[in-house]
XYZ file of C-alpha atoms in Angstrom:
698
model
C -46.898 -16.343 30.768
C -43.797 -15.895 28.945
C -45.227 -18.318 26.087
C -48.367 -15.962 26.008
C -46.678 -12.883 25.997
C -44.311 -14.398 22.903
C -46.935 -15.313 21.260
C -49.012 -12.181 21.742
C -46.134 -10.364 20.299
C -45.801 -12.798 17.184
C -49.678 -12.068 16.863
C -49.613 -8.561 16.965
C -46.686 -8.016 14.543
C -48.222 -6.476 11.095
C -51.407 -5.590 12.330
C -51.099 -1.661 12.926
C -51.116 1.017 10.363
C -49.677 -0.016 7.187
C -49.865 -3.693 8.121
C -53.213 -3.713 8.710
C -54.015 -1.784 5.277
C -51.592 -4.361 3.479
C -53.559 -7.602 4.853
C -56.916 -5.598 3.778
C -55.383 -5.271 0.260
C -54.580 -8.932 0.272
C -58.110 -9.719 1.185
C -59.995 -7.820 -1.263
C -57.848 -9.074 -4.160
C -58.091 -12.610 -2.797
C -61.909 -12.214 -2.676
C -62.057 -10.723 -6.329
C -59.579 -13.695 -7.717
C -62.083 -16.455 -5.975
C -65.198 -14.674 -7.232
C -64.004 -14.449 -10.895
C -63.323 -17.842 -10.890
C -66.635 -18.741 -9.009
C -68.794 -16.601 -11.108
C -67.164 -16.567 -14.743
C -69.090 -18.357 -17.070
C -66.933 -17.202 -20.560
C -65.629 -19.547 -23.135
C -62.474 -19.178 -20.916
C -60.575 -17.918 -18.254
C -57.249 -16.419 -17.632
C -54.921 -18.794 -15.143
C -53.698 -16.245 -13.420
C -56.696 -15.799 -11.220
C -56.008 -18.983 -9.770
C -52.480 -18.015 -8.872
C -53.425 -14.981 -7.475
C -56.632 -16.747 -5.463
C -54.389 -19.422 -4.343
C -51.381 -17.008 -2.835
C -53.906 -14.630 -0.961
C -56.003 -17.435 0.448
C -53.088 -19.100 1.897
C -51.443 -15.996 2.914
C -54.494 -15.032 5.348
C -55.056 -18.424 6.443
C -51.087 -18.873 7.664
C -51.239 -15.350 8.900
C -54.598 -15.399 11.066
C -56.061 -18.768 11.452
C -52.687 -20.938 11.799
C -51.847 -18.192 14.677
C -55.192 -18.938 15.986
C -54.616 -22.163 16.522
C -51.128 -21.901 17.627
C -51.815 -19.468 20.215
C -55.279 -19.816 21.405
C -55.893 -23.779 20.773
C -52.452 -25.840 21.066
C -50.495 -22.970 23.189
C -47.260 -23.651 21.537
C -44.514 -23.338 23.901
C -40.732 -22.628 22.271
C -39.475 -22.791 26.112
C -40.426 -26.510 26.264
C -38.032 -29.579 25.334
C -39.242 -31.514 22.388
C -38.352 -35.385 22.352
C -35.759 -34.630 19.410
C -33.597 -32.764 22.264
C -34.866 -35.081 25.324
C -34.619 -38.433 23.750
C -31.755 -37.312 21.224
C -30.097 -40.784 20.386
C -28.388 -39.690 16.966
C -30.405 -41.717 14.837
C -34.461 -41.712 14.829
C -34.645 -38.462 17.589
C -32.263 -35.523 16.783
C -32.789 -32.019 16.829
C -32.569 -30.703 13.404
C -32.646 -27.330 11.448
C -36.166 -26.677 10.855
C -35.773 -25.495 7.242
C -34.259 -29.482 7.016
C -37.389 -30.548 8.720
C -39.460 -28.953 6.643
C -38.247 -30.096 3.047
C -37.942 -33.956 4.643
C -41.910 -33.501 5.956
C -43.017 -32.069 2.390
C -41.074 -34.566 0.489
C -42.633 -37.482 2.585
C -46.264 -35.977 2.463
C -45.922 -34.728 -1.297
C -46.916 -37.926 -3.081
C -49.083 -38.344 -6.323
C -52.097 -37.331 -4.609
C -52.001 -33.525 -5.102
C -50.786 -34.003 -8.663
C -53.638 -36.807 -9.474
C -56.620 -36.185 -7.973
C -57.205 -32.882 -8.897
C -56.206 -33.708 -12.528
C -59.106 -36.468 -12.434
C -61.511 -34.358 -10.562
C -61.091 -31.838 -13.467
C -63.790 -34.148 -15.438
C -66.415 -32.261 -13.334
C -64.847 -28.775 -14.505
C -62.445 -26.428 -12.940
C -64.761 -24.890 -10.062
C -65.566 -27.921 -7.763
C -62.088 -28.850 -7.325
C -60.329 -25.595 -7.009
C -62.818 -24.274 -4.396
C -62.315 -27.476 -2.296
C -58.686 -27.402 -2.552
C -58.419 -23.859 -1.287
C -61.103 -24.473 1.248
C -60.429 -27.648 2.439
C -57.035 -27.016 2.563
C -56.891 -24.387 4.719
C -59.722 -25.550 7.187
C -59.013 -29.242 6.975
C -55.899 -30.614 5.810
C -53.710 -27.948 7.147
C -55.081 -28.126 10.535
C -54.968 -31.953 10.607
C -51.260 -31.854 9.477
C -50.665 -29.283 12.309
C -52.742 -30.507 15.418
C -51.255 -34.443 15.056
C -47.809 -33.041 14.656
C -48.187 -30.897 17.956
C -49.787 -33.960 19.740
C -47.353 -36.406 18.613
C -44.265 -34.133 19.471
C -46.117 -33.769 23.175
C -46.070 -37.543 23.134
C -42.608 -38.343 22.965
C -43.178 -38.763 18.923
C -45.585 -41.410 19.013
C -47.622 -42.812 16.036
C -51.025 -42.085 15.181
C -52.296 -45.680 15.943
C -50.288 -45.686 19.491
C -51.918 -42.260 20.320
C -55.548 -43.610 19.304
C -54.919 -46.789 21.636
C -53.897 -44.396 24.395
C -56.538 -41.827 24.006
C -59.511 -43.370 22.865
C -58.946 -46.850 24.732
C -58.923 -50.462 23.306
C -61.693 -50.754 21.420
C -61.498 -47.243 19.736
C -57.490 -47.872 19.463
C -57.646 -51.226 18.397
C -60.409 -50.187 15.147
C -58.080 -47.213 14.382
C -54.639 -49.400 14.346
C -56.506 -51.992 11.985
C -57.910 -48.810 9.909
C -54.272 -47.401 9.261
C -52.913 -50.830 8.238
C -55.219 -51.900 5.934
C -55.851 -48.167 4.599
C -52.279 -48.131 3.842
C -52.333 -51.067 1.667
C -54.950 -49.596 -0.566
C -52.916 -46.274 -0.767
C -49.718 -47.915 -1.797
C -51.419 -49.813 -4.136
C -53.341 -46.983 -6.548
C -49.965 -45.262 -6.320
C -48.342 -48.249 -8.215
C -51.360 -47.950 -10.573
C -50.715 -44.338 -11.452
C -47.082 -45.022 -12.174
C -47.434 -47.989 -13.766
C -50.180 -46.137 -16.274
C -47.700 -43.320 -16.803
C -44.808 -45.782 -17.951
C -46.652 -48.398 -19.917
C -45.359 -49.109 -23.329
C -43.392 -45.922 -23.180
C -39.615 -46.731 -23.231
C -38.617 -43.005 -22.845
C -40.388 -42.615 -19.514
C -39.836 -46.344 -18.215
C -35.885 -45.727 -18.626
C -35.957 -42.253 -16.993
C -38.085 -43.335 -14.182
C -35.669 -46.607 -13.814
C -32.362 -44.337 -13.936
C -33.921 -42.423 -10.814
C -32.990 -45.800 -8.916
C -29.461 -46.324 -9.269
C -28.671 -42.433 -9.326
C -30.372 -42.116 -5.699
C -28.151 -45.335 -4.668
C -25.407 -43.268 -5.923
C -25.857 -40.197 -4.322
C -26.395 -41.919 -1.126
C -22.723 -43.716 -1.099
C -21.468 -40.174 -2.505
C -22.521 -38.642 0.428
C -22.177 -41.435 3.021
C -18.854 -42.947 1.790
C -17.210 -40.989 -0.746
C -17.516 -37.471 0.123
C -19.208 -37.195 3.598
C -20.458 -34.381 4.699
C -20.273 -32.639 0.929
C -24.101 -32.162 0.724
C -24.024 -29.333 -1.997
C -21.828 -31.766 -4.181
C -23.912 -34.492 -4.023
C -27.238 -32.663 -4.405
C -25.543 -30.856 -7.694
C -24.650 -34.231 -8.996
C -27.786 -35.821 -8.501
C -30.107 -32.870 -10.305
C -27.513 -32.799 -13.148
C -27.914 -36.724 -13.510
C -31.865 -36.529 -13.127
C -31.867 -34.139 -15.693
C -29.113 -36.383 -17.934
C -31.805 -39.415 -17.406
C -34.658 -37.395 -19.299
C -32.477 -36.580 -22.223
C -30.619 -39.881 -22.355
C -34.318 -41.635 -22.363
C -35.158 -39.508 -25.365
C -31.808 -41.021 -27.117
C -32.707 -44.393 -26.258
C -36.214 -44.249 -27.354
C -35.029 -43.460 -31.067
C -32.299 -46.558 -30.537
C -34.339 -49.709 -32.404
C -31.944 -52.047 -30.469
C -32.301 -50.808 -27.332
C -36.115 -49.349 -26.805
C -37.398 -52.905 -26.583
C -35.460 -53.246 -23.475
C -37.531 -50.790 -21.953
C -40.937 -51.735 -23.460
C -43.420 -53.322 -21.085
C -47.221 -53.861 -20.701
C -48.845 -53.027 -17.315
C -48.958 -56.144 -15.807
C -44.904 -56.602 -16.213
C -44.487 -53.212 -14.952
C -46.570 -54.115 -11.885
C -44.332 -56.742 -10.971
C -41.363 -54.718 -11.571
C -42.991 -52.055 -8.696
C -43.586 -54.941 -6.591
C -39.909 -56.256 -6.500
C -38.446 -52.463 -6.468
C -41.348 -51.891 -3.223
C -39.641 -54.857 -1.500
C -36.023 -53.597 -2.101
C -36.727 -50.293 -0.877
C -38.388 -51.475 2.334
C -35.386 -53.933 3.360
C -32.294 -52.159 2.262
C -30.742 -49.062 4.327
C -32.561 -46.062 4.759
C -29.448 -44.307 4.023
C -28.898 -46.293 0.434
C -31.927 -45.389 -1.156
C -34.904 -43.887 0.638
C -33.188 -40.808 2.218
C -31.130 -39.652 -1.161
C -34.596 -40.275 -3.239
C -36.486 -38.172 -0.591
C -33.715 -35.304 -0.712
C -33.476 -35.400 -4.102
C -37.451 -35.344 -4.733
C -37.348 -32.498 -2.430
C -35.288 -30.264 -4.850
C -37.236 -31.322 -7.890
C -40.648 -31.146 -6.557
C -40.358 -27.682 -5.202
C -38.337 -26.523 -7.847
C -40.818 -27.737 -10.742
C -43.894 -26.560 -8.715
C -42.426 -23.009 -8.510
C -41.145 -22.913 -12.008
C -44.610 -24.084 -13.228
C -46.257 -21.138 -11.139
C -43.698 -18.578 -12.853
C -44.446 -20.077 -16.213
C -48.002 -19.774 -15.576
C -47.746 -16.198 -14.557
C -45.317 -15.186 -17.660
C -47.835 -17.023 -20.407
C -51.108 -16.828 -18.611
C -52.724 -19.577 -20.407
C -55.997 -19.844 -20.753
C -58.187 -22.280 -18.973
C -60.270 -24.263 -21.699
C -62.247 -26.859 -19.487
C -65.825 -25.559 -18.488
C -66.343 -24.378 -14.854
C -68.855 -27.047 -14.777
C -69.330 -30.140 -16.816
C -72.333 -32.371 -17.733
C -70.721 -35.159 -15.511
C -71.627 -34.087 -12.233
C -74.543 -36.306 -12.642
C -72.103 -39.302 -12.356
C -71.583 -40.404 -15.540
C -68.104 -39.339 -16.008
C -66.160 -41.490 -18.045
C -62.717 -41.466 -15.749
C -64.476 -42.509 -12.809
C -68.108 -42.577 -12.053
C -70.107 -40.988 -9.423
C -72.108 -37.554 -8.785
C -70.525 -34.717 -7.977
C -71.261 -34.976 -4.390
C -69.532 -36.700 -2.718
C -66.808 -37.949 -5.241
C -65.343 -34.515 -5.856
C -64.133 -34.596 -2.449
C -62.690 -37.985 -2.274
C -61.134 -37.657 -5.572
C -59.336 -34.526 -4.784
C -57.972 -36.138 -1.455
C -54.481 -35.233 -0.860
C -54.900 -31.940 -2.378
C -57.340 -30.666 0.386
C -56.857 -33.104 3.302
C -54.889 -36.215 3.488
C -54.866 -39.314 6.016
C -51.716 -40.243 4.919
C -50.151 -36.926 6.397
C -50.987 -37.690 9.702
C -48.964 -40.867 9.456
C -46.120 -38.524 8.585
C -46.943 -36.123 11.230
C -46.524 -38.539 14.018
C -43.886 -40.634 12.314
C -40.331 -39.322 11.736
C -40.830 -35.744 11.769
C -42.189 -35.150 15.108
C -38.786 -37.010 16.353
C -36.464 -34.285 14.461
C -38.301 -31.149 15.294
C -35.729 -28.772 17.759
C -38.493 -26.147 18.835
C -42.326 -26.821 19.377
C -42.952 -23.113 17.715
C -41.687 -24.709 14.594
C -44.704 -27.249 13.978
C -46.838 -24.281 12.862
C -44.422 -23.582 9.725
C -43.959 -27.377 9.352
C -47.279 -28.926 9.773
C -49.905 -26.085 8.700
C -47.314 -24.827 6.293
C -46.153 -27.824 4.469
C -50.156 -28.912 4.068
C -50.195 -25.648 2.252
C -47.418 -26.009 0.173
C -49.350 -29.338 -0.835
C -52.549 -27.440 -1.770
C -50.524 -25.244 -3.946
C -49.583 -28.202 -5.982
C -52.677 -29.353 -6.444
C -53.789 -26.002 -7.672
C -50.971 -26.084 -10.327
C -52.229 -29.550 -10.981
C -55.474 -28.645 -11.974
C -54.569 -25.334 -14.020
C -51.887 -27.883 -15.765
C -55.042 -30.074 -16.604
C -57.473 -27.520 -17.566
C -55.438 -25.464 -19.967
C -55.650 -28.642 -22.303
C -58.559 -28.724 -24.789
C -61.237 -30.752 -22.796
C -61.571 -33.399 -25.702
C -57.988 -34.022 -25.708
C -58.064 -34.355 -21.679
C -61.094 -36.857 -21.959
C -59.066 -38.695 -24.848
C -56.157 -39.162 -22.861
C -57.787 -40.145 -19.496
C -61.258 -41.785 -20.527
C -60.545 -45.896 -20.570
C -61.442 -47.676 -23.817
C -64.148 -49.677 -22.280
C -65.725 -46.329 -21.501
C -65.336 -44.924 -24.852
C -64.204 -47.248 -27.699
C -60.743 -49.588 -27.986
C -60.245 -47.901 -31.602
C -59.300 -44.219 -32.164
C -62.108 -43.351 -34.237
C -64.511 -44.238 -31.815
C -62.952 -42.944 -28.517
C -62.947 -39.653 -30.802
C -66.445 -39.929 -32.134
C -67.861 -40.754 -28.445
C -66.009 -37.870 -26.919
C -67.198 -35.245 -29.674
C -70.615 -36.357 -28.853
C -70.334 -35.048 -25.734
C -69.752 -31.546 -26.917
C -65.841 -32.090 -26.770
C -64.436 -31.823 -30.272
C -61.226 -33.934 -30.908
C -59.915 -35.508 -33.919
C -57.612 -38.860 -34.345
C -55.199 -36.276 -36.517
C -55.156 -34.205 -33.526
C -54.150 -37.105 -30.839
C -51.732 -38.626 -33.313
C -50.079 -35.350 -33.992
C -49.928 -34.648 -29.939
C -48.546 -38.257 -29.587
C -45.422 -37.552 -31.956
C -44.810 -34.044 -30.183
C -44.838 -35.601 -26.732
C -42.583 -38.448 -28.200
C -45.211 -41.117 -27.498
C -46.582 -44.238 -29.812
C -50.216 -42.990 -28.630
C -51.786 -41.118 -26.010
C -55.202 -42.632 -26.190
C -56.691 -44.200 -23.083
C -53.563 -43.156 -20.896
C -55.577 -43.345 -17.738
C -54.578 -42.170 -13.733
C -54.012 -38.653 -14.558
C -50.320 -38.467 -14.895
C -50.187 -38.593 -18.494
C -52.436 -35.932 -19.258
C -51.077 -33.935 -16.437
C -47.636 -34.113 -17.820
C -49.065 -32.957 -21.555
C -50.449 -29.828 -19.877
C -47.066 -29.130 -18.140
C -45.237 -29.602 -21.136
C -47.052 -27.008 -23.011
C -46.592 -24.594 -20.278
C -42.574 -25.115 -20.258
C -42.532 -25.433 -23.918
C -44.311 -21.880 -24.282
C -41.776 -20.224 -21.652
C -38.924 -21.451 -23.260
C -39.903 -20.304 -26.881
C -41.854 -23.558 -28.028
C -40.804 -26.799 -29.167
C -38.824 -29.638 -26.868
C -42.338 -30.886 -26.172
C -41.269 -34.268 -25.875
C -38.469 -33.519 -23.650
C -40.655 -31.604 -21.395
C -43.435 -34.182 -21.224
C -40.948 -36.944 -20.137
C -39.319 -34.159 -17.481
C -42.712 -34.260 -16.297
C -43.264 -38.129 -16.038
C -40.135 -38.426 -14.154
C -41.063 -35.462 -11.636
C -44.772 -37.267 -11.128
C -42.752 -40.512 -10.663
C -40.381 -38.809 -7.925
C -43.719 -38.178 -6.187
C -45.048 -41.291 -6.503
C -42.251 -43.696 -5.732
C -41.215 -41.719 -2.624
C -44.527 -42.238 -1.194
C -44.496 -45.766 -2.254
C -41.361 -46.360 -0.721
C -42.068 -44.761 2.552
C -45.048 -46.045 2.717
C -44.153 -49.519 2.321
C -41.399 -49.208 5.324
C -44.227 -47.133 7.451
C -46.597 -50.142 6.795
C -43.639 -52.624 7.697
C -43.110 -51.072 11.171
C -46.779 -50.888 12.169
C -46.898 -54.901 11.034
C -43.694 -55.721 12.964
C -44.888 -53.802 16.082
C -48.138 -55.951 15.732
C -46.293 -59.207 15.324
C -44.030 -58.463 18.154
C -46.912 -58.940 20.748
C -47.094 -62.522 19.404
C -43.232 -63.298 19.136
C -41.011 -60.843 20.413
C -37.966 -60.634 17.860
C -40.823 -60.227 15.156
C -41.245 -56.387 16.964
C -37.414 -55.663 16.908
C -36.799 -53.552 13.485
C -33.109 -54.272 13.719
C -33.926 -57.700 13.446
C -33.361 -58.921 9.660
C -35.567 -62.194 9.196
C -38.690 -59.987 10.725
C -37.195 -57.244 8.118
C -37.702 -59.341 5.497
C -40.758 -61.445 6.168
C -43.006 -58.102 7.263
C -41.708 -56.178 4.187
C -42.645 -59.149 1.938
C -46.056 -59.672 3.562
C -46.586 -55.630 3.189
C -45.405 -55.892 -0.433
C -47.677 -58.762 -0.959
C -50.646 -57.259 0.085
C -50.630 -54.180 -1.891
C -48.991 -55.707 -4.823
C -51.955 -57.889 -5.221
C -54.201 -54.980 -5.455
C -51.802 -53.266 -7.828
C -51.449 -56.530 -10.127
C -55.014 -56.683 -10.276
C -55.775 -53.317 -11.189
C -53.711 -53.630 -14.126
C -55.553 -56.425 -15.780
C -58.736 -54.266 -15.204
C -60.209 -53.128 -18.722
C -61.316 -49.916 -17.142
C -57.502 -49.085 -16.277
C -57.874 -49.593 -12.227
C -58.331 -45.974 -11.838
C -62.224 -46.034 -12.342
C -62.710 -48.517 -9.638
C -59.503 -47.970 -7.561
C -59.009 -44.218 -7.314
C -62.578 -43.702 -5.558
C -61.726 -46.473 -3.135
C -58.276 -44.900 -2.693
C -59.906 -41.397 -1.727
C -62.587 -42.995 0.964
C -59.710 -44.920 2.264
C -57.462 -41.795 2.869
C -60.492 -39.765 3.793
C -61.340 -41.999 6.218
C -57.933 -42.099 7.518
C -57.884 -38.350 7.816
C -61.267 -38.440 9.630
C -59.831 -41.415 12.175
C -57.097 -38.786 12.961
C -59.420 -35.720 13.302
C -61.241 -38.269 15.963
C -58.064 -38.356 17.740
C -57.302 -35.170 17.873
C -60.642 -33.863 19.063
C -60.406 -36.300 21.922
C -57.152 -35.165 23.126
C -58.428 -31.435 22.884
C -61.624 -32.297 24.612
C -60.138 -34.147 27.187
C -57.401 -31.264 28.137
C -60.257 -29.099 29.027
C -60.308 -27.050 25.635
C -63.605 -28.273 24.304
C -64.721 -25.374 23.099
C -61.737 -24.801 20.462
C -62.243 -28.553 19.436
C -64.283 -26.866 16.427
C -61.394 -26.704 14.548
C -60.912 -30.617 14.276
C -64.577 -31.504 14.774
C -66.146 -29.372 12.029
C -63.894 -31.193 9.499
C -64.257 -34.144 11.006
C -68.150 -34.135 10.641
C -67.752 -33.200 7.160
C -65.186 -36.026 6.441
C -67.523 -38.449 7.946
C -70.735 -37.133 5.859
C -68.529 -37.371 2.880
C -66.929 -40.440 3.144
C -69.950 -42.295 4.498
C -72.050 -41.055 1.292
C -69.497 -42.195 -0.887
C -68.844 -45.731 0.707
C -72.901 -46.063 0.517
C -72.620 -45.197 -2.972
C -69.770 -47.514 -3.867
C -71.598 -50.666 -1.983
C -75.482 -49.912 -3.195
C -75.740 -47.388 -5.560
C -77.798 -49.464 -8.531
C -75.658 -48.085 -11.444
C -73.081 -50.982 -12.426
C -70.605 -48.187 -13.355
C -70.755 -46.747 -9.590
C -72.066 -49.482 -7.448
C -69.229 -52.711 -7.047
C -72.141 -54.971 -6.240
C -74.065 -53.494 -8.931
C -71.296 -53.991 -11.311
C -70.755 -57.493 -10.237
C -74.596 -58.333 -10.676
C -74.814 -56.641 -14.316
C -71.640 -58.817 -15.281
C -72.842 -61.704 -13.688
C -76.157 -61.549 -15.668
C -74.393 -60.750 -19.042
C -72.485 -63.654 -18.698
C -75.205 -65.961 -17.798
C -76.752 -64.690 -21.214
C -73.925 -64.910 -23.367
C -73.519 -61.042 -23.979
C -70.045 -60.739 -23.384
C -67.327 -60.901 -26.314
C -64.795 -64.134 -25.565
C -62.297 -61.526 -24.344
C -64.736 -60.218 -21.536
C -65.692 -63.897 -20.716
C -62.109 -64.950 -19.839
C -61.840 -62.003 -17.305
C -65.276 -61.949 -15.905
C -64.258 -64.321 -13.111
C -61.536 -61.803 -12.070
C -63.661 -58.871 -12.240
C -66.228 -60.636 -10.338
C -63.756 -61.479 -7.374
C -62.350 -57.869 -7.668
C -65.722 -56.132 -7.322
C -66.882 -58.164 -4.159
C -63.190 -57.780 -2.400
C -63.371 -54.100 -3.138
C -66.969 -54.041 -1.650
C -65.639 -55.714 1.237
C -62.653 -53.269 1.652
C -65.348 -50.444 1.600
C -67.632 -51.857 4.244
C -64.853 -52.781 6.419
C -63.467 -49.134 5.775
C -66.919 -47.896 6.711
C -67.207 -50.291 9.731
C -63.913 -49.138 11.258
C -64.447 -45.360 10.634
C -67.927 -45.520 12.548
C -66.403 -47.580 15.525
C -63.736 -44.989 15.962
C -66.439 -41.894 15.792
C -68.794 -43.718 18.362
C -65.888 -44.438 20.614
C -64.506 -40.468 20.281
C -68.017 -39.396 20.831
C -68.297 -41.550 23.916
C -64.837 -40.726 25.164
C -65.955 -36.749 24.852
C -69.262 -37.049 26.435
C -67.659 -38.857 29.524
C -64.803 -36.226 29.492
C -67.209 -33.482 29.431
C -69.353 -35.128 32.451
C -66.258 -35.911 34.602
C -66.713 -39.424 34.301
C -63.770 -41.887 33.981
C -61.448 -41.969 31.212
C -58.265 -43.309 29.519
C -55.692 -40.744 31.419
C -53.796 -38.039 28.857
C -50.554 -39.317 27.787
C -48.977 -35.888 27.347
C -45.228 -36.073 28.454
C -44.551 -33.781 31.389
C -42.871 -30.305 31.063
C -38.991 -29.986 30.569
C -37.320 -26.758 29.872
C -35.443 -26.729 26.557
C -31.749 -26.188 26.935
C -31.294 -24.853 23.212
C -31.514 -21.591 22.165
C -35.388 -20.174 22.147
C -36.174 -18.135 19.063
């Protein structure tokens, strides 16, 4: 009764008199902004509409929908002791200030997905991606993160795989564990491809990103050994050094004797990223991972906030059409029709399965009060969705011709600049060689053609916005600051993901040899880290050798894998709700689950069986094999054909595996829920018993 009265009080605040009028005004303004974005068909639309629409949608969703989930579905109880309090060991479980936990959680979930996915999806136009980010975020992604975090708190901080095994039984749980592990490998590999394509043959970008590693180590040592407890000092030093790295990279780029040290091709950079991933997985967490996460949180939130303010100040126009001709599946950046590929391309900006691993990983072990799960789970994902809105704005303020010249691989538009601009201009998006050369000089790059992956074009858009606010000029500095900002997003997720995958593999191998399951046993740490890094490193390296830039084939696979992982998480959440007698409220997870299953299954079917070589893996392999037999391939393509054929079949196999795993989990979810509704035998609920908190109740 106490918790119901408390939340009834919270839910009623601000709804009487002036409060109701205020929320009505927010709703009207938000509806007008969303309507303006959806219905506008002029030459351009002002980007301010996007900021207003996003802020209004998020405010209403957090105030009302998240409150409904918290008070009517999950029944958050602030008087209940969390595992951080009950199992406090001063290491993994520890009650922590909610704002610090929010920062940690956001740093962990905010990878490159909300930056890169919306940027790539802009090839369909600004409208489809924007609507999905707003709708999918508040009804899908935020709910998934919130409920998984809550259920993990109620289960002593157990992981998604462990909860699946406990709640679904051995078949569904085993399939979920296999799916989580294999999907993680693909996710990390694609993150590596994005950062490699951003640094390829760019000494300024490479040197800046490389400098973030010793900076993180220095700050880790500073706050642990040199000046323990002086967090503000360490933070200030770290931020200053990161900014100095951007400026220093520009100086180095103009030194002929030094720039060659940081000028590498894709495969070489891939090997460096692989080596970094291994080191990040085996080094103590306080030495590299924790200080990098901490510093990146300031850079992420600060930069996104500054970008939003800059957009409000200068109000740049959106030049990309609302919808382009590439909705038919002929897009040069990635192939596939608007449905379902816009949804799997946006990925993390709307809903991300990777978040479920964080929401059932370190975060539930730190939350001091159950009531904070709403702000951290729902609010953290809402912040990431806003990052995605900023990304789509930054990409769409570019001239469409420039956008496509940067993001289209040479194999799709032509290997030389003249062929590329002729092809892109022929699509109705005029661009010239001189325009691209001038842009590259302004950004401090040798060329911006075929810089696939989304990161370079996003950095160009951000540079133009920041430059306009600062009075013009300094484009090269702002561009490489944006590259460093994006790399912090990517590398934070890459090293955290590698460590999580290593924990999962150790847990699995511990069933066969107990010492391998001990995270403190260093031989096990080295072995499992090497196995995990070798797995995603293979896909990363092969992606850098792909003539289409790796993104064309790998990003759809990334999106399918990530969304299927989200479907698995929603299966677990739906099962728990039904088993606990809240079947009527299970629509909050069952509805997004049904949508994701439809979207991911359709996308997987396209990638497996579509007859178009640019879309289907098997169709591309068949077409390539036929051209090879007929002698229609140039010599360089003949040399790479066997590798591409192998990659096509491997990607098809991985897609089929993900599809089968997802449907096994879905069927097991349906079976368990059916038994629960009929009162049949079930795996028992594993929720920890109620213990009253001894901490202060808010």
